[in-house]
Short mmCIF file of C-alpha atoms in Angstrom, two decimals:
data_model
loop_
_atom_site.label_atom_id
_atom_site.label_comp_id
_atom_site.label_asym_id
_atom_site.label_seq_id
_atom_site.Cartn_x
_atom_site.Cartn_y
_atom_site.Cartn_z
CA UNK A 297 -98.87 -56.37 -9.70
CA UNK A 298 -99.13 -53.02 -8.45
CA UNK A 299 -100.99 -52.87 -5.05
CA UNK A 300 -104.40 -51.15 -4.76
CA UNK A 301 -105.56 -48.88 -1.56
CA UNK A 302 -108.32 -51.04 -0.03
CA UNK A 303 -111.84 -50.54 -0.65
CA UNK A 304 -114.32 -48.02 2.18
CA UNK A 305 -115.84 -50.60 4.49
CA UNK A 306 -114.27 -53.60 6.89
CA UNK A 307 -117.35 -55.63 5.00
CA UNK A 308 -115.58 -55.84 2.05
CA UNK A 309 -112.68 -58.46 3.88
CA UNK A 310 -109.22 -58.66 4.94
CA UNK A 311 -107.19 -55.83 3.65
CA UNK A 312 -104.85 -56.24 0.46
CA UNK A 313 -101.56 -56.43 2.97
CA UNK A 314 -103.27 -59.14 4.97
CA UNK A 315 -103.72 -61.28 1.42
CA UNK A 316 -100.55 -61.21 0.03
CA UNK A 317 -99.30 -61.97 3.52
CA UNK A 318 -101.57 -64.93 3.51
CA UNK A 319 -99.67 -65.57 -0.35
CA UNK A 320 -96.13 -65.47 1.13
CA UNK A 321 -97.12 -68.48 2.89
CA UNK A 322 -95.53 -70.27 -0.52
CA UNK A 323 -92.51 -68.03 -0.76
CA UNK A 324 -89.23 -68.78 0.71
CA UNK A 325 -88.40 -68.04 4.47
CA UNK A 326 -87.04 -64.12 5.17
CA UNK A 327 -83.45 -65.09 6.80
CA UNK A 328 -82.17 -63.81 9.73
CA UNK A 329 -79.77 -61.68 7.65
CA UNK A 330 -82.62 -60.60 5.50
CA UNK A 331 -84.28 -59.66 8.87
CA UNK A 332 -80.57 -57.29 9.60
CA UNK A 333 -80.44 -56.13 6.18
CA UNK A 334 -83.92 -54.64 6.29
CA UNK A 335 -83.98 -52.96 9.80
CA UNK A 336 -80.57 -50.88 8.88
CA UNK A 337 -81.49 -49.76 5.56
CA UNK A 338 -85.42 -48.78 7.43
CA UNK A 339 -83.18 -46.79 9.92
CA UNK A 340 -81.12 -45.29 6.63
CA UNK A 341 -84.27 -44.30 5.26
CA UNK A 342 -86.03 -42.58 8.45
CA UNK A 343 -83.35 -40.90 9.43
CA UNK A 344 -83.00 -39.25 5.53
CA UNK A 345 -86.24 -37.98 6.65
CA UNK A 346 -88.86 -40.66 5.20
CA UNK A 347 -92.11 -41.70 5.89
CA UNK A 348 -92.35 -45.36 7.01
CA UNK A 349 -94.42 -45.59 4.58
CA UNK A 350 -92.40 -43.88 1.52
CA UNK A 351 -89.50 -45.77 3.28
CA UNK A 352 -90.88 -48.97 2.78
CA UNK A 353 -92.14 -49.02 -1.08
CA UNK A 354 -88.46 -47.38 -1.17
CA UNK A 355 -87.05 -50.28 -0.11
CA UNK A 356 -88.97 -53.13 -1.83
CA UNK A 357 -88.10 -51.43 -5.34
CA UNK A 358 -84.37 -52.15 -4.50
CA UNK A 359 -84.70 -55.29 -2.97
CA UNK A 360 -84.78 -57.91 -6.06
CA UNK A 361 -87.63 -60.96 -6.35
CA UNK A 362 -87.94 -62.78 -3.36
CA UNK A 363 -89.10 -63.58 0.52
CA UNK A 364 -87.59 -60.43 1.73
CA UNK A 365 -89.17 -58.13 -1.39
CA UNK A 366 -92.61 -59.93 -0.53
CA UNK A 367 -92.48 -58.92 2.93
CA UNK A 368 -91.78 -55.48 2.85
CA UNK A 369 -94.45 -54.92 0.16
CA UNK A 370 -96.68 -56.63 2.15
CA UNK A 371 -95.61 -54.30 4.68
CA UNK A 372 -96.49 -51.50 3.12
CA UNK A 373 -99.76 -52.44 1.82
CA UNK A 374 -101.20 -53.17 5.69
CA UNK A 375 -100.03 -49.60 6.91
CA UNK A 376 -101.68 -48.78 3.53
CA UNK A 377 -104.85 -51.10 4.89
CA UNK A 378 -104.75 -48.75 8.58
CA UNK A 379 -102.60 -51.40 10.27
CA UNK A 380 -99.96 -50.45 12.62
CA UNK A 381 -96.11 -50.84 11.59
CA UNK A 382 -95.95 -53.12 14.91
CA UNK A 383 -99.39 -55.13 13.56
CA UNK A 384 -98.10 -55.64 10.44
CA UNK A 385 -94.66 -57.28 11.99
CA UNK A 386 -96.82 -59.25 14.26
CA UNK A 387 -98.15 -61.22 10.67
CA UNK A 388 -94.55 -62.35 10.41
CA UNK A 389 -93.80 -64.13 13.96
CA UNK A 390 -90.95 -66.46 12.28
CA UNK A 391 -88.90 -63.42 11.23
CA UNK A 392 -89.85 -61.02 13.94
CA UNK A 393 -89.60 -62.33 17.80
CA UNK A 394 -92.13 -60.29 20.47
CA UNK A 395 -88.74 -58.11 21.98
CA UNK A 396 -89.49 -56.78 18.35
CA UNK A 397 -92.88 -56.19 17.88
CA UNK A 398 -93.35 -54.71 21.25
CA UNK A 399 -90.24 -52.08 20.71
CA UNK A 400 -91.64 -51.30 17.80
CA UNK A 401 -94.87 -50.23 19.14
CA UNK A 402 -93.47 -48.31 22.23
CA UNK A 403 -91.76 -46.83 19.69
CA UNK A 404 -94.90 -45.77 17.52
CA UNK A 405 -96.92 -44.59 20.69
CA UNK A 406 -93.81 -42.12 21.68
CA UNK A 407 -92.91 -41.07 18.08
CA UNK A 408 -89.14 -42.04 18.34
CA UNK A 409 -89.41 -45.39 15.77
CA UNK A 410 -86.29 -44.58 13.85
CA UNK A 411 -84.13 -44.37 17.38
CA UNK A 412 -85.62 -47.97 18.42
CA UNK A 413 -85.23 -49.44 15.23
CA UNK A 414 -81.14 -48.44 15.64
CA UNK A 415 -80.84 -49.84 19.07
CA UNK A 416 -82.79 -52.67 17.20
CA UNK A 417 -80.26 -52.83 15.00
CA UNK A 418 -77.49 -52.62 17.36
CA UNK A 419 -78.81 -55.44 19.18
CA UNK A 420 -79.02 -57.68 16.05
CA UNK A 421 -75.60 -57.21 15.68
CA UNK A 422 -74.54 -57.94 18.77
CA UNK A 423 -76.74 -61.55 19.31
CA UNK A 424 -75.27 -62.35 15.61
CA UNK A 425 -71.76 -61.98 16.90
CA UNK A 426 -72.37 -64.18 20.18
CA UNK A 427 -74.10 -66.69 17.56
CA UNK A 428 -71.13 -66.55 15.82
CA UNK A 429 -68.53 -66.26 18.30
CA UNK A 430 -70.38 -69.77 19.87
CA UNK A 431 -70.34 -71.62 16.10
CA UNK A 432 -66.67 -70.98 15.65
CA UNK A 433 -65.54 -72.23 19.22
CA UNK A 434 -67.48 -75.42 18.42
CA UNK A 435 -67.06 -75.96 14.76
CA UNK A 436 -63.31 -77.37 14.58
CA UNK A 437 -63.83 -79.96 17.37
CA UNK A 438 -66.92 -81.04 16.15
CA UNK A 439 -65.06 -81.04 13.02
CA UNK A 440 -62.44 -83.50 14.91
CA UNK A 441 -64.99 -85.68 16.44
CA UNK A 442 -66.39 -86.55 13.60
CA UNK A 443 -63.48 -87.36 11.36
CA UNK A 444 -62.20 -89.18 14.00
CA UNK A 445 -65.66 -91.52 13.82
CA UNK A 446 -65.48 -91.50 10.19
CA UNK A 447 -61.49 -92.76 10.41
CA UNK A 448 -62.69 -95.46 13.16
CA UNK A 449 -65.80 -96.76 10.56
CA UNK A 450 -63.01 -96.88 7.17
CA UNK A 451 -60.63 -98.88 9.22
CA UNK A 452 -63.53 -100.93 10.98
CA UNK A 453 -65.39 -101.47 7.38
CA UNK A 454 -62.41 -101.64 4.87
CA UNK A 455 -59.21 -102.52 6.47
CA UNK A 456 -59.58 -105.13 9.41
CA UNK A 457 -61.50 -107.87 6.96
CA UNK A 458 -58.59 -107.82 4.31
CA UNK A 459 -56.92 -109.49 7.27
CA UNK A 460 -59.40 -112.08 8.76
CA UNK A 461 -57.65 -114.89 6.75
CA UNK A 462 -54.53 -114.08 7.71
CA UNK A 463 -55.08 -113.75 11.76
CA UNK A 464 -57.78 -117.21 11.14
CA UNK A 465 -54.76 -119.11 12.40
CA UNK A 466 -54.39 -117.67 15.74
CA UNK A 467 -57.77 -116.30 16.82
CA UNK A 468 -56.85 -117.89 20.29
CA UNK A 469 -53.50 -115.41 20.58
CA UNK A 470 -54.71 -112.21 19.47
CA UNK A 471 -54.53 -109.20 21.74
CA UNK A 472 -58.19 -108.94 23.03
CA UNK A 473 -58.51 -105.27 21.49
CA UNK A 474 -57.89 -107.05 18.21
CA UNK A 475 -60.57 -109.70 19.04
CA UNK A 476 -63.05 -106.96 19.37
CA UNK A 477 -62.57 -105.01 16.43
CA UNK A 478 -62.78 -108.12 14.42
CA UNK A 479 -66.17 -109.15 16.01
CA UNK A 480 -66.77 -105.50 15.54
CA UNK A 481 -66.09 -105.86 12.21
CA UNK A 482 -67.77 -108.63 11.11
CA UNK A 483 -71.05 -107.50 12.47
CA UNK A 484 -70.70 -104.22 10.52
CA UNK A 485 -70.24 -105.61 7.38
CA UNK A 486 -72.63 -108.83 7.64
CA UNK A 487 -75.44 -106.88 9.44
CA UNK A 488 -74.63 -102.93 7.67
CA UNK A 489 -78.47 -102.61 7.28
CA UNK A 490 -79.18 -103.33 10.40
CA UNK A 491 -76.73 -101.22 12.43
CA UNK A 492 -77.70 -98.15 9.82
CA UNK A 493 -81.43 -98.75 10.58
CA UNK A 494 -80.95 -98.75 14.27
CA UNK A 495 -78.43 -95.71 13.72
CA UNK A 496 -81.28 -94.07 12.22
CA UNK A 497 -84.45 -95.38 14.66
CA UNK A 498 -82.05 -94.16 17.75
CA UNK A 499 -80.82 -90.93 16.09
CA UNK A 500 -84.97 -90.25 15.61
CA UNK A 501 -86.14 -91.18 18.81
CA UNK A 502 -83.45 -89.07 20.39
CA UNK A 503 -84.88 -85.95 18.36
CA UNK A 504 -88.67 -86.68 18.88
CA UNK A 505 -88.02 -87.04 22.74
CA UNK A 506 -85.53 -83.90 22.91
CA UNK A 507 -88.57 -82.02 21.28
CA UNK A 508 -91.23 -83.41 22.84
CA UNK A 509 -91.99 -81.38 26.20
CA UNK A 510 -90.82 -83.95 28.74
CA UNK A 511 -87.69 -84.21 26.84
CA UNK A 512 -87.30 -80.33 26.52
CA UNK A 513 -87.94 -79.88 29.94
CA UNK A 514 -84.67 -82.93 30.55
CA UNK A 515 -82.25 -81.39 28.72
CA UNK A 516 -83.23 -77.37 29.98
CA UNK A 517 -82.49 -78.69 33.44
CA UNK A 518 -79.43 -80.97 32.48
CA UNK A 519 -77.72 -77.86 30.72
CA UNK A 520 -77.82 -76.08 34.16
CA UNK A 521 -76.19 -78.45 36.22
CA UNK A 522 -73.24 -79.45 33.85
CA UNK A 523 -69.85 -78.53 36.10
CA UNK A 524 -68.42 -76.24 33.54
CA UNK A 525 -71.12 -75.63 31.22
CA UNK A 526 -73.30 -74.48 33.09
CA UNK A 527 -72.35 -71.13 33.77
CA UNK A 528 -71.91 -70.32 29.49
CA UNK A 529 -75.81 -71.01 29.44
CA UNK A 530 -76.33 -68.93 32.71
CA UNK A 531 -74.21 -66.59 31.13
CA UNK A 532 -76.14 -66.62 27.56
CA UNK A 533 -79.29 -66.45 28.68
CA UNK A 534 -78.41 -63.57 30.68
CA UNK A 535 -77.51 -61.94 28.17
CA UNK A 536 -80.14 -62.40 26.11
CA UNK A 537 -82.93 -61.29 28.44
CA UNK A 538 -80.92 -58.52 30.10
CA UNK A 539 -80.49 -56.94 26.89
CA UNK A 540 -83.87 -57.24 26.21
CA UNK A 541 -85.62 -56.30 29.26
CA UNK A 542 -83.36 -52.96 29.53
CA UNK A 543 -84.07 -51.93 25.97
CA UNK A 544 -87.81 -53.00 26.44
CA UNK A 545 -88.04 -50.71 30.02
CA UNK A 546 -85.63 -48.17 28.34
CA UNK A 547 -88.15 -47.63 25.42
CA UNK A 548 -91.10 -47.74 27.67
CA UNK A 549 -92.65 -51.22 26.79
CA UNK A 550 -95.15 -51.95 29.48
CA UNK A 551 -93.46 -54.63 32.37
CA UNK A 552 -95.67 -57.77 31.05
CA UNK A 553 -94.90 -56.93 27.31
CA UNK A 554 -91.41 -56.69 28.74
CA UNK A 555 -91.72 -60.24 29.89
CA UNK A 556 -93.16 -61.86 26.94
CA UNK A 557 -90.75 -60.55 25.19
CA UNK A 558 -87.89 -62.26 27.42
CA UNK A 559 -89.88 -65.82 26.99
CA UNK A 560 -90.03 -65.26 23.25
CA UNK A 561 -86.17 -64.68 23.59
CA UNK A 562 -84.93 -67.06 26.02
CA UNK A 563 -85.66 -70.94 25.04
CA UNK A 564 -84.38 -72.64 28.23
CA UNK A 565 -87.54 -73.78 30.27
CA UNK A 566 -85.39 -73.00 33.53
CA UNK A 567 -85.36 -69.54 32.67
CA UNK A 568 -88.64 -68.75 31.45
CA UNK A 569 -89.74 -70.52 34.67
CA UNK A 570 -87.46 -67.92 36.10
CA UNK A 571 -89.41 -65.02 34.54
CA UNK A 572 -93.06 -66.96 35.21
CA UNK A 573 -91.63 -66.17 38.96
CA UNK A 574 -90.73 -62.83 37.83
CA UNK A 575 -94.22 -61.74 36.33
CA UNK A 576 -96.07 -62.96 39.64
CA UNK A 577 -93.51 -60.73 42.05
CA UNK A 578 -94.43 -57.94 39.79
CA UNK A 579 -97.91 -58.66 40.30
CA UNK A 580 -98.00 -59.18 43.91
CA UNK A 581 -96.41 -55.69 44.34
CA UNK A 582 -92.83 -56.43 43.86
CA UNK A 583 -89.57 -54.99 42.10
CA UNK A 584 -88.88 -56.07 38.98
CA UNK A 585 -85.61 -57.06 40.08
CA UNK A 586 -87.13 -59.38 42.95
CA UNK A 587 -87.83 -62.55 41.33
CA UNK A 588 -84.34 -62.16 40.53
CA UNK A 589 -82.76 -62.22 43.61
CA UNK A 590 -84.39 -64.82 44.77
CA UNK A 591 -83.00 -67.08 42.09
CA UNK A 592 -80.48 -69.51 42.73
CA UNK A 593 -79.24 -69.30 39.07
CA UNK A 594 -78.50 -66.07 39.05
CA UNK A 595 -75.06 -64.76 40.27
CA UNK A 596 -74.69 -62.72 43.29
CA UNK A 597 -72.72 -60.00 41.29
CA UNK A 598 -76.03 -59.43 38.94
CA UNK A 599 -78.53 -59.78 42.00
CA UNK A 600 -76.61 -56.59 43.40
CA UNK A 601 -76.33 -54.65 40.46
CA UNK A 602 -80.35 -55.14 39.89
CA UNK A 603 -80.85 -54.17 43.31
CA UNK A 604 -78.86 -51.55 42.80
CA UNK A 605 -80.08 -50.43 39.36
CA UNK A 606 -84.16 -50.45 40.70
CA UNK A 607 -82.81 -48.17 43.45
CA UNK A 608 -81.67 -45.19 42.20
CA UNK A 609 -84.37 -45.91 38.94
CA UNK A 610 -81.12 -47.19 36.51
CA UNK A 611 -82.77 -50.48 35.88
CA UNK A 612 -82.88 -50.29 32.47
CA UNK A 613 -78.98 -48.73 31.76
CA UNK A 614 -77.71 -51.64 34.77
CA UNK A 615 -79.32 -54.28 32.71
CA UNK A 616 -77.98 -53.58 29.28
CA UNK A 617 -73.89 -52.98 30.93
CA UNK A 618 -74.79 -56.41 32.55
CA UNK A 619 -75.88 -57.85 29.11
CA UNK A 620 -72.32 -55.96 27.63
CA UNK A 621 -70.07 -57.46 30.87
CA UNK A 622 -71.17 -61.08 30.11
CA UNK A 623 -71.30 -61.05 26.39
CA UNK A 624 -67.72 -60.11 27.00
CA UNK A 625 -67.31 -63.04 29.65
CA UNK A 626 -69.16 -65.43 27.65
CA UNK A 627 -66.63 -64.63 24.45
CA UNK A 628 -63.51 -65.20 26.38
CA UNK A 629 -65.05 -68.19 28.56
CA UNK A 630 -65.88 -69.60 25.14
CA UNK A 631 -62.64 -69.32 23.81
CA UNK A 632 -61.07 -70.62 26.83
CA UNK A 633 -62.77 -73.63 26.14
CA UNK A 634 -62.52 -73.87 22.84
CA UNK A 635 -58.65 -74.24 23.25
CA UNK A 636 -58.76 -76.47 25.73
CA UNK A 637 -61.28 -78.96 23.77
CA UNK A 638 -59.14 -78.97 20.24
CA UNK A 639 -56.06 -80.41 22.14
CA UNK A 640 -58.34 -82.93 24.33
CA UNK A 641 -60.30 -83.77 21.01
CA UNK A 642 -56.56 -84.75 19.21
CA UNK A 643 -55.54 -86.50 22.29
CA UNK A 644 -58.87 -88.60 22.03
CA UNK A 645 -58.07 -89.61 18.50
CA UNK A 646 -54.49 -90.38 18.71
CA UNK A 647 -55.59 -92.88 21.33
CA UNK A 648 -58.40 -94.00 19.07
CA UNK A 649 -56.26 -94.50 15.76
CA UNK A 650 -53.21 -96.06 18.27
CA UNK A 651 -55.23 -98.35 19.74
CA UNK A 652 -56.65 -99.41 16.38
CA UNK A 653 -53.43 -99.91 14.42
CA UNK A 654 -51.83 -101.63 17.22
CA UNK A 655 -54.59 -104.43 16.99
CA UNK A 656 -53.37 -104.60 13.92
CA UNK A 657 -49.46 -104.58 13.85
CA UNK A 658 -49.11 -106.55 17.31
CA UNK A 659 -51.02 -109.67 15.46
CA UNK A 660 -48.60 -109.24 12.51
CA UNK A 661 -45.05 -109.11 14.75
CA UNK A 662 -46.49 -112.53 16.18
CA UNK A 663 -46.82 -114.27 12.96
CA UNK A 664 -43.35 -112.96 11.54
CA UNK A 665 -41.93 -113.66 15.41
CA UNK A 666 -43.69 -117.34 14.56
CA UNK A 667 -42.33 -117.67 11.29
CA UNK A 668 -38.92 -117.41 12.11
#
């Protein structure tokens, strides 16, 4: 259906963007790649001397049926309506976080949209890369773990009953590993249901509490005080607001749009604590780079480099290289540990599969030892 320009007067309703936004309720979700996809070929498209407008009908007509295609015609029919680019992104919170919005309309107000929407861009790119630089390091021995589980169930489930008859002679003599993973056994297969519904009622209960906010709030703080963990989620975190605070000030987003943006960002409770802090420094009179120094979560090196940074008015260009320097940290930290886990994670289930097949051969070398 080809969209309409909206009628004279605000009494006539919500404009035509706003109701096929309120349509694409039923459509499928716009992806983060969707989300990457559209803000470089936006840039493409301003910088070949566009409209936003003209630039957005452009790029619905070569975007096939979907989410995505909604969107951007939706778009295009609330700048139509008189909306801002930023208010029309604000009707699409799921795909477009407040560090966006609020660039977006600095951006508008000083008439540089197609330069924010690259460093936009640019910044995508980068938090994809640390998503995907963290996903790989933890994939294979997560991978590991759980074959090793699913190895320990088979031989649990499958193997040790085909020899309960034959070890029913000398339940007294077996090794007590053996003992267990025959009780073990036996309750698996004569009560399945009931270990799988308890499985299940734990696994829930373990979700509901981690999302309810008491739970949250648990494992926020237990992530900080892990001994070597610790300091990747310091480090992540610190990237992730540093980069978006120093683009935010760079661009000239006002400091409590600034902020919101950082809680939108960060979702450890610790941190946006942190910036709660933060806000009320600024408001008192304060440095922006205050409530950091203050913090004991912070590192010394970073509390300097702020200081330094508000000084000489570099804030914004000290927080971004510190958002670069641990982003390149964080990827060899990561990768440090990810080596070190895959051999630990093998060592744990050469133990595990030892220990089960020896409860299994040492019963049979006693009964052949017996027989002869």
């Amino acid at each position: 259906m080809a969209l309409q320009s909206p009628g004279s007067g605000p009494e006539k309703g919500p404009s035509i963007g706003e109701q096929l936004a309120a349509l694409n309720l039923f459509q499928s979700k716009v992806t983060d790649e969707d989300r990457l996809f559209f803000t470089e070929q936006l840039v493409l498209l301003l910088e070949t001397g566009s409209s936003l407008h003209e630039g957005l009908r452009v790029l619905a007509e070569q975007i096939e049926a979907g989410a995505l295609k909604n969107m951007v015609e939706n778009l295009a029919g609330q700048l139509e309506g008189g909306a801002s680019f930023a208010q029309a992104l604000s009707h699409y919170p799921d795909t477009f976080d407040e560090s966006y919005i609020h660039l977006v309309a600095a951006s508008e107000r000083g008439g540089f949209l197609n330069v924010v929407l690259s460093q936009i861009y640019e910044m995508e790119i980068k938090r994809q890369k640390l998503k995907e630089t963290l996903g790989s390091a933890l994939s294979y021995p997560l991978f590991l773990l759980a074959f090793s589980f699913a190895v320990t169930l088979f031989v649990l489930i499958q193997v040790f009953p085909k020899f309960k008859t034959m070890f029913s002679s000398m339940l007294d003599q077996l090794p007590p590993t053996t003992r267990f993973f025959m009780t073990l056994s036996d309750s698996f297969n004569n009560h399945g249901l009931i270990w799988l519904s308890g499985t299940a009622a734990l696994l829930v209960a373990v979700v509901m509490y981690i999302r309810s906010g008491k739970g949250k709030r648990w494992l926020d703080s237990v992530t900080l005080k892990l001994p070597v963990l610790k300091h990747v989620f310091i480090q992540l975190y610190l990237i992730q607001s540093m980069r978006v605070m120093g683009l935010s000030i760079q661009n000239g987003v006002s400091v409590p749009d600034t902020l919101d943006s950082c809680r939108g960002v960060v979702s450890n409770d610790q941190f946006k604590q942190l910036i709660n802090r933060i806000e009320q420094h600024v408001q008192d009179g304060h440095g922006l780079a205050h409530g950091f120094i203050e913090s004991p979560l912070i590192p010394s090196l970073v509390k300097y480099m702020l200081q330094t940074g508000e000084r000489s008015a570099q804030l914004a260009k000290v927080m971004l290289r510190i958002a670069d320097h641990y982003e390149r940290e964080l990827d060899k930290k990561v990768t440090g540990l990810s080596k070190m886990a895959e051999p630990l994670m093998l060592v744990v289930m050469g133990i595990l599969v030892g220990v089960l097949v020896s409860s299994l051969i040492l019963p049979i070398f006693q009964l052949s030892t017996g027989a002869r």
